[in-house]
Amino acid sequence: MIGDIPPEITFQFTNGVETSNVADAKLEYDGEKVKNGIVKINDDGEVAFAIYNEQWCATKKYNLNDIVIKAFTTKANCKI
């Protein structure tokens, strides 16, 4: 049994290293490995994220289907 799962699972990426607020949880996805940012999944299975590289910032909020991509300026400006 997995135990208590929080209402929101958070995956943090720093220089390509993934950490989570749930022990041994790994985010499974296809494509290029996420280098920096945060991905959150709520208890309804909805996804929100803010991921970035040296050029771009991509964000998505829980209640929206659209992904917003803009030029990266600072980490503080690339958030959910």
PDB file of C-alpha atoms in Angstrom:
ATOM      1  CA  MET A   1       0.000   0.000   0.000  1.00  0.00           C
ATOM      2  CA  ILE A   2       1.301   3.438  -0.918  1.00  0.00           C
ATOM      3  CA  GLY A   3       0.010   5.207   2.201  1.00  0.00           C
ATOM      4  CA  ASP A   4      -1.299   8.715   2.424  1.00  0.00           C
ATOM      5  CA  ILE A   5      -1.164  10.623  -0.842  1.00  0.00           C
ATOM      6  CA  PRO A   6      -1.404  14.405  -0.495  1.00  0.00           C
ATOM      7  CA  PRO A   7      -4.185  16.286  -2.331  1.00  0.00           C
ATOM      8  CA  GLU A   8      -1.520  17.716  -4.638  1.00  0.00           C
ATOM      9  CA  ILE A   9       1.581  15.936  -5.909  1.00  0.00           C
ATOM     10  CA  THR A  10       4.445  18.265  -6.778  1.00  0.00           C
ATOM     11  CA  PHE A  11       7.407  17.434  -8.994  1.00  0.00           C
ATOM     12  CA  GLN A  12      10.281  19.915  -8.825  1.00  0.00           C
ATOM     13  CA  PHE A  13      13.012  19.982 -11.486  1.00  0.00           C
ATOM     14  CA  THR A  14      16.362  21.671 -10.876  1.00  0.00           C
ATOM     15  CA  ASN A  15      19.112  21.290 -13.490  1.00  0.00           C
ATOM     16  CA  GLY A  16      17.465  18.069 -14.691  1.00  0.00           C
ATOM     17  CA  VAL A  17      17.165  16.516 -11.218  1.00  0.00           C
ATOM     18  CA  GLU A  18      13.601  15.527 -10.287  1.00  0.00           C
ATOM     19  CA  THR A  19      12.257  15.554  -6.715  1.00  0.00           C
ATOM     20  CA  SER A  20       8.735  15.070  -5.389  1.00  0.00           C
ATOM     21  CA  ASN A  21       6.705  15.582  -2.231  1.00  0.00           C
ATOM     22  CA  VAL A  22       5.725  11.881  -2.465  1.00  0.00           C
ATOM     23  CA  ALA A  23       8.452   9.336  -1.720  1.00  0.00           C
ATOM     24  CA  ASP A  24       9.636   7.377  -4.783  1.00  0.00           C
ATOM     25  CA  ALA A  25       7.189   9.173  -7.119  1.00  0.00           C
ATOM     26  CA  LYS A  26       8.486   9.806 -10.638  1.00  0.00           C
ATOM     27  CA  LEU A  27       6.705  11.740 -13.353  1.00  0.00           C
ATOM     28  CA  GLU A  28       6.315   9.603 -16.471  1.00  0.00           C
ATOM     29  CA  TYR A  29       6.283  11.468 -19.778  1.00  0.00           C
ATOM     30  CA  ASP A  30       7.574  11.296 -23.337  1.00  0.00           C
ATOM     31  CA  GLY A  31       9.907  13.753 -24.979  1.00  0.00           C
ATOM     32  CA  GLU A  32      12.826  15.829 -23.830  1.00  0.00           C
ATOM     33  CA  LYS A  33      13.715  15.670 -20.149  1.00  0.00           C
ATOM     34  CA  VAL A  34      12.495  18.638 -18.100  1.00  0.00           C
ATOM     35  CA  LYS A  35      15.470  20.675 -16.880  1.00  0.00           C
ATOM     36  CA  ASN A  36      13.895  23.323 -14.619  1.00  0.00           C
ATOM     37  CA  GLY A  37      10.448  24.034 -13.242  1.00  0.00           C
ATOM     38  CA  ILE A  38       7.537  22.570 -11.359  1.00  0.00           C
ATOM     39  CA  VAL A  39       4.676  20.224 -12.274  1.00  0.00           C
ATOM     40  CA  LYS A  40       1.655  19.781  -9.993  1.00  0.00           C
ATOM     41  CA  ILE A  41      -1.123  17.192 -10.188  1.00  0.00           C
ATOM     42  CA  ASN A  42      -4.189  17.664  -7.997  1.00  0.00           C
ATOM     43  CA  ASP A  43      -6.464  14.948  -6.620  1.00  0.00           C
ATOM     44  CA  ASP A  44      -8.800  15.362  -9.629  1.00  0.00           C
ATOM     45  CA  GLY A  45      -5.909  14.478 -11.970  1.00  0.00           C
ATOM     46  CA  GLU A  46      -5.621  18.018 -13.332  1.00  0.00           C
ATOM     47  CA  VAL A  47      -2.140  19.246 -14.246  1.00  0.00           C
ATOM     48  CA  ALA A  48      -0.532  22.656 -13.755  1.00  0.00           C
ATOM     49  CA  PHE A  49       3.062  23.513 -14.564  1.00  0.00           C
ATOM     50  CA  ALA A  50       5.729  26.117 -15.091  1.00  0.00           C
ATOM     51  CA  ILE A  51       8.802  24.776 -16.874  1.00  0.00           C
ATOM     52  CA  TYR A  52      11.633  26.717 -18.437  1.00  0.00           C
ATOM     53  CA  ASN A  53      15.027  26.753 -20.082  1.00  0.00           C
ATOM     54  CA  GLU A  54      17.395  29.588 -20.967  1.00  0.00           C
ATOM     55  CA  GLN A  55      15.060  30.760 -23.768  1.00  0.00           C
ATOM     56  CA  TRP A  56      11.456  29.874 -22.982  1.00  0.00           C
ATOM     57  CA  CYS A  57       8.925  29.626 -20.159  1.00  0.00           C
ATOM     58  CA  ALA A  58       5.857  27.392 -20.578  1.00  0.00           C
ATOM     59  CA  THR A  59       2.987  27.578 -18.092  1.00  0.00           C
ATOM     60  CA  LYS A  60      -0.392  25.901 -17.672  1.00  0.00           C
ATOM     61  CA  LYS A  61      -2.959  26.403 -14.917  1.00  0.00           C
ATOM     62  CA  TYR A  62      -5.269  23.711 -13.524  1.00  0.00           C
ATOM     63  CA  ASN A  63      -8.460  25.274 -14.832  1.00  0.00           C
ATOM     64  CA  LEU A  64      -7.206  25.995 -18.366  1.00  0.00           C
ATOM     65  CA  ASN A  65      -6.335  23.791 -21.324  1.00  0.00           C
ATOM     66  CA  ASP A  66      -4.087  26.387 -22.943  1.00  0.00           C
ATOM     67  CA  ILE A  67      -0.321  26.352 -22.534  1.00  0.00           C
ATOM     68  CA  VAL A  68       1.271  29.799 -22.510  1.00  0.00           C
ATOM     69  CA  ILE A  69       4.794  30.039 -23.933  1.00  0.00           C
ATOM     70  CA  LYS A  70       6.774  33.236 -23.548  1.00  0.00           C
ATOM     71  CA  ALA A  71      10.378  34.363 -23.608  1.00  0.00           C
ATOM     72  CA  PHE A  72      12.200  33.437 -20.403  1.00  0.00           C
ATOM     73  CA  THR A  73      13.383  36.388 -18.338  1.00  0.00           C
ATOM     74  CA  THR A  74      13.775  35.148 -14.751  1.00  0.00           C
ATOM     75  CA  LYS A  75      12.724  32.149 -12.676  1.00  0.00           C
ATOM     76  CA  ALA A  76      10.507  34.460 -10.608  1.00  0.00           C
ATOM     77  CA  ASN A  77       8.576  35.412 -13.761  1.00  0.00           C
ATOM     78  CA  CYS A  78       7.984  31.782 -14.770  1.00  0.00           C
ATOM     79  CA  LYS A  79       5.462  30.467 -12.266  1.00  0.00           C
ATOM     80  CA  ILE A  80       2.025  28.900 -12.170  1.00  0.00           C
TER      81      ILE A  80
END
